[in-house]
Short mmCIF file of C-alpha atoms in Angstrom, two decimals:
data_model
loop_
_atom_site.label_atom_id
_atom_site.label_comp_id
_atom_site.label_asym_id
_atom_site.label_seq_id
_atom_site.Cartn_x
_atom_site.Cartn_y
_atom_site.Cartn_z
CA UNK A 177 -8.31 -37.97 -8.70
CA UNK A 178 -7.71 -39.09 -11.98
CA UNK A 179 -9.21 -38.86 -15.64
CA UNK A 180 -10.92 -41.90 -14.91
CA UNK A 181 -12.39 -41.04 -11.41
CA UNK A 182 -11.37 -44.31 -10.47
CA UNK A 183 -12.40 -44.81 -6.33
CA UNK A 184 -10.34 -47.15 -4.25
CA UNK A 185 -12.11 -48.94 -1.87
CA UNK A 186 -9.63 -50.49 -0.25
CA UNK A 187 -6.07 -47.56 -0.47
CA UNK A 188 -3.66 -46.45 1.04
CA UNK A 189 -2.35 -42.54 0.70
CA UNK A 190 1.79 -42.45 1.39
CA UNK A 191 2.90 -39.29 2.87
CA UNK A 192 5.86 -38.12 3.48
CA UNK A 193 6.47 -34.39 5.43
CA UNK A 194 3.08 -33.55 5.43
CA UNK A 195 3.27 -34.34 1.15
CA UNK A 196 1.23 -37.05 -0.66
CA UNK A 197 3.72 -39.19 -2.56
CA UNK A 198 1.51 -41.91 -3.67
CA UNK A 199 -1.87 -43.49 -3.39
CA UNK A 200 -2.93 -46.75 -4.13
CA UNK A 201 -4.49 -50.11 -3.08
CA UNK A 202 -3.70 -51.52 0.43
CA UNK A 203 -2.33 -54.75 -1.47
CA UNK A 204 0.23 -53.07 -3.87
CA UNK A 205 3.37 -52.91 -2.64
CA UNK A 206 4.36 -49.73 -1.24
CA UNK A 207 6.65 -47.25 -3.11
CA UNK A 208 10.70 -47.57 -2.48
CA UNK A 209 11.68 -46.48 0.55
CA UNK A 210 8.28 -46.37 2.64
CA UNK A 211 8.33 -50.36 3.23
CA UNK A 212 8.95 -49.71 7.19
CA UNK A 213 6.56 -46.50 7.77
CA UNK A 214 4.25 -47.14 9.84
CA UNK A 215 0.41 -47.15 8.92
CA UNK A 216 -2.26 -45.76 10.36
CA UNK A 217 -5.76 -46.79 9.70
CA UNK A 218 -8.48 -44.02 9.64
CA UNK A 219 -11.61 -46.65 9.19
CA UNK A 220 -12.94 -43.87 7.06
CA UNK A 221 -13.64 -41.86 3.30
CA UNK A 222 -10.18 -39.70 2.39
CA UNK A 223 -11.00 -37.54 -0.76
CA UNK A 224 -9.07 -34.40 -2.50
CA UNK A 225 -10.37 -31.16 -0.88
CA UNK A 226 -10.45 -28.17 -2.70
CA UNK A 227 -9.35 -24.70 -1.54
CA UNK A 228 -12.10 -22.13 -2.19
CA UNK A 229 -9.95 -18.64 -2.24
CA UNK A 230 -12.55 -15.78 -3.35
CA UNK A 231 -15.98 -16.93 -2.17
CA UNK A 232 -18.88 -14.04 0.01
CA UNK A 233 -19.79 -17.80 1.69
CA UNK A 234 -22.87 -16.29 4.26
CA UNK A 235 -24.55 -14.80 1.10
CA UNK A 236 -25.06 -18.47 -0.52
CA UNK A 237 -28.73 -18.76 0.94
CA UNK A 238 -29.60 -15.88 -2.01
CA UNK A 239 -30.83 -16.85 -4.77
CA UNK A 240 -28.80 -14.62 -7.99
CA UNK A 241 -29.45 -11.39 -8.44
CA UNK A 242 -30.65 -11.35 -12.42
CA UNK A 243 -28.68 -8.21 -13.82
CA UNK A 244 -30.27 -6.31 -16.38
CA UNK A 245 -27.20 -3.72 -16.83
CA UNK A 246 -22.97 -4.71 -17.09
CA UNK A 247 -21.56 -2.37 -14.39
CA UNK A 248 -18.36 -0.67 -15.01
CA UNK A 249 -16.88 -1.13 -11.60
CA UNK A 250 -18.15 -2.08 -8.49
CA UNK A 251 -18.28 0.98 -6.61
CA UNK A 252 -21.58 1.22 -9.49
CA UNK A 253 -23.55 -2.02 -8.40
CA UNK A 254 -23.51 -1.68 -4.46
CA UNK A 255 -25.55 1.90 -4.87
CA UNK A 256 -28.26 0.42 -6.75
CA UNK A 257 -31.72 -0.46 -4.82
CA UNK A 258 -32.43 -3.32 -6.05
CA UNK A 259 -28.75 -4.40 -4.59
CA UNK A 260 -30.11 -3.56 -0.91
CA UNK A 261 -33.59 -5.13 -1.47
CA UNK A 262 -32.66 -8.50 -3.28
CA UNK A 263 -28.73 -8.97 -1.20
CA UNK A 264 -27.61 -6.72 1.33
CA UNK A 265 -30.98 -6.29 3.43
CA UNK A 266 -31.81 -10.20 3.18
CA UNK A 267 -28.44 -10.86 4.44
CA UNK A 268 -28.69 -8.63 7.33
CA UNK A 269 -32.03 -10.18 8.87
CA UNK A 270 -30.45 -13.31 8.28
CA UNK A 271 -27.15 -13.13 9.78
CA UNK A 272 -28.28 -11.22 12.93
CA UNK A 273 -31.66 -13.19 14.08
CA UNK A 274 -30.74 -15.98 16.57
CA UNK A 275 -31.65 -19.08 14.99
CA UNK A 276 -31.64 -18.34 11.54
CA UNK A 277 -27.70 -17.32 11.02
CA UNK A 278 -26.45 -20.45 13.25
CA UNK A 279 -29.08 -22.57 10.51
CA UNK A 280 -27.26 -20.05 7.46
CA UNK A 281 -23.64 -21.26 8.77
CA UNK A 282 -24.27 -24.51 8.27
CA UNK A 283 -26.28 -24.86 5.05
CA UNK A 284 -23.55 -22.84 3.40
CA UNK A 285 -20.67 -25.08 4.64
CA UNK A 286 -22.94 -28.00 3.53
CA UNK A 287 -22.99 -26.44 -0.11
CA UNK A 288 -18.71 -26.04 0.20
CA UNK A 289 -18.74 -29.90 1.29
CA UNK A 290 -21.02 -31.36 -1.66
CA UNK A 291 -18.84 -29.20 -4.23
CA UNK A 292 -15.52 -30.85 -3.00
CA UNK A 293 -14.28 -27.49 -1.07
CA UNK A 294 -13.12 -28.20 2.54
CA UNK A 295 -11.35 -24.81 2.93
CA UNK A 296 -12.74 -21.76 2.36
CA UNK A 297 -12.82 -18.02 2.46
CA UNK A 298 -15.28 -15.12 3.14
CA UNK A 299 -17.43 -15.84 5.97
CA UNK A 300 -17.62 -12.73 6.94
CA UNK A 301 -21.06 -10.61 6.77
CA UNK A 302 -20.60 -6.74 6.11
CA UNK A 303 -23.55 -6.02 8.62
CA UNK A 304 -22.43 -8.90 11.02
CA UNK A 305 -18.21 -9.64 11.41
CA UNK A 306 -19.25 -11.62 14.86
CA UNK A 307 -20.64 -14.43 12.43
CA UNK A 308 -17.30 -15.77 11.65
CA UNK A 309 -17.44 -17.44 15.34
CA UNK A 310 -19.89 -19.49 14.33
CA UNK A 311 -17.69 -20.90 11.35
CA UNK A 312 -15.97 -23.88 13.34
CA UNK A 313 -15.87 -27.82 12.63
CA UNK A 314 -17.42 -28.26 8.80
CA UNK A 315 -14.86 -26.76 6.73
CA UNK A 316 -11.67 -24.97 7.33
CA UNK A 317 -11.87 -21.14 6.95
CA UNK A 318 -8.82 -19.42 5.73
CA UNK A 319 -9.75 -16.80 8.15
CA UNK A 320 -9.42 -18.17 11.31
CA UNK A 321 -7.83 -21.72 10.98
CA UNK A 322 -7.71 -22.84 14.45
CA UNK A 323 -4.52 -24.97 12.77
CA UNK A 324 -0.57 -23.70 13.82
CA UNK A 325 0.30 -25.44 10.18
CA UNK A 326 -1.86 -23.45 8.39
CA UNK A 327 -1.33 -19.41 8.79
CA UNK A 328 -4.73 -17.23 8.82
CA UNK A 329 -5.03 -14.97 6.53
CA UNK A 330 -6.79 -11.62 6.36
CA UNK A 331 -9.38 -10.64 3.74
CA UNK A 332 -9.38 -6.65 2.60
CA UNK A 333 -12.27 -5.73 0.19
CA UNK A 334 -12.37 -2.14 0.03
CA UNK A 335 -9.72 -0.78 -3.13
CA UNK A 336 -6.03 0.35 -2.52
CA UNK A 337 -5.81 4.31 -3.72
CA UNK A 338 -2.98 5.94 -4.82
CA UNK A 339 -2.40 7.72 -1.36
CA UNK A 340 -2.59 4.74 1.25
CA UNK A 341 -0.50 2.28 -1.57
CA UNK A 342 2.77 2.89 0.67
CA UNK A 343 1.02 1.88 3.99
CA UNK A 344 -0.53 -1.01 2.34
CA UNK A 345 2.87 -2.39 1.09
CA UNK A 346 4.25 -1.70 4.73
CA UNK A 347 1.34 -3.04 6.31
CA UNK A 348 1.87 -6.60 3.88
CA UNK A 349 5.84 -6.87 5.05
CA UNK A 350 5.06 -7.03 8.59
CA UNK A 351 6.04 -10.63 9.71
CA UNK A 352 2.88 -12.01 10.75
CA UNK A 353 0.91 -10.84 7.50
CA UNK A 354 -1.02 -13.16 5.52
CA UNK A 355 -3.62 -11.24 2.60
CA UNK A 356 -6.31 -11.87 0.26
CA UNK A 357 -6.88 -8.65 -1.68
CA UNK A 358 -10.20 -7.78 -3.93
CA UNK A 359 -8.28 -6.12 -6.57
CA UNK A 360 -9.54 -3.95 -9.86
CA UNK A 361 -13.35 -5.45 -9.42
CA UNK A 362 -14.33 -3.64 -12.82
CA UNK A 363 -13.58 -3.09 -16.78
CA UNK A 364 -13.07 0.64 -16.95
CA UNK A 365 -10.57 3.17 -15.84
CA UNK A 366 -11.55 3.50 -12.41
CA UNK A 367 -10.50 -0.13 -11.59
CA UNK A 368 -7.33 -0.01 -13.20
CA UNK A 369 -6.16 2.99 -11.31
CA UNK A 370 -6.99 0.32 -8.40
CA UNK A 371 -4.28 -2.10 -10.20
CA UNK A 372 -1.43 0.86 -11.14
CA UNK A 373 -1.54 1.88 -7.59
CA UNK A 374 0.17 -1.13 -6.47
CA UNK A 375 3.33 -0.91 -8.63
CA UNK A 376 5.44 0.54 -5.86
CA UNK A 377 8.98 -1.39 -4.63
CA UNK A 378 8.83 -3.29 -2.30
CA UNK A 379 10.79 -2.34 1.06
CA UNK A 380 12.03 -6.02 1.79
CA UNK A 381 11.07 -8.58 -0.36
CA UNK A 382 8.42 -9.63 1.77
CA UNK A 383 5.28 -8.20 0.01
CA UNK A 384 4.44 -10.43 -2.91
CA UNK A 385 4.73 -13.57 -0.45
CA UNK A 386 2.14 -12.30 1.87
CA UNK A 387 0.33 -11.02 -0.88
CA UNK A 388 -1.34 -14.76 -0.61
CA UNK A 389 -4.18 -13.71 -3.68
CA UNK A 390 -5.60 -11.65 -5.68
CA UNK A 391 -9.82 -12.30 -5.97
CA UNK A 392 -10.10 -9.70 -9.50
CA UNK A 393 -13.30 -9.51 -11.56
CA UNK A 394 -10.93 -7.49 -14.08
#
């Protein structure tokens, strides 16, 4: 994509280790170097994909809840009953009647695709886990990639305290760990004390490269 949005009809993408070095038309020569590769034609549409990293993806049948207060933190919002009337009880019919959650799945991934995002995050349902099986073959899910190139990674919504911060930074310098951490939802004190209690050492080096992002309101 350029500032033009110029479209290609008839191009060629050069890769090279699983990079994109160039794109252009299939009649311009190709850059120095890649004369011999070989090409491979795909007889189809290739487009930039975006990478949706902080997204509740099986709420986006709801239409907006219209706020009439500015909450503090979240830990405020989720108690209210309007919250469970307009969002959290909808959800729940939705995502656990047969039918209906299979025809959620893919009217959500349909709104991803016409947006430009072919990966995404947050498929989970907090009444209904099990619905992330159902997330296979539209768009990628960070989640559960089904891809050995591309590492799943774990979502964690619920705040780091003070007293589990340790375990949580020995939990992210395991190996295999791959996280994307709601962090400080909030303007007042109570979400930065979320924020402070993550300045701690690390014990390897490891953390802040599994720490994959941060999704922060604040």
């Amino acid at each position: 994509m350029n500032t033009a949005f110029d479209v290609i009809p008839r191009g060629r993408v050069y890769i090279e280790a699983s990079t994109i070095v160039a794109v252009d038309a299939a009649d311009a020569p190709p850059p120095q170097g890649m004369e011999a590769v070989p090409i491979v034609r795909t007889g189809g549409t290739i487009y930039p994909g975006l990478i949706e990293l902080h997204n509740h993806l099986s709420y986006n049948t709801l239409p907006l809840w219209a706020l009439t207060e500015r909450f503090q933190n979240r830990g405020v919002w989720g108690g209210r009953p309007e919250y469970r009337q307009l969002v959290s009880r909808p959800a729940a019919i939705l995502g656990s009647t047969d039918g209906l959650v299979q025809a959620v799945v893919r009217y959500v991934e349909t709104k991803c695709l016409v947006s430009g995002v072919t990966t995404t995050q947050g498929v989970s349902l907090s009444s209904n886990a099990g619905i992330r099986r159902f997330y296979r073959g539209v768009v990628r899910n960070v989640e559960k990639t089904d891809d050995p190139d591309l590492p799943a990674a774990a979502t964690r919504i619920a705040d780091v305290d003070a007293s589990d911060a340790v375990k949580f930074r020995k939990a992210l310098d395991r190996e295999d760990s791959l996280l994307l951490l709601h962090l400080s939802e909030g303007v007042d004190d109570t979400a930065r004390r979320h924020f402070q209690a993550l300045q701690i050492a690390p014990t390897n080096g490891r953390s802040r490269e599994h720490l994959a992002a941060f999704t922060a309101a604040a």
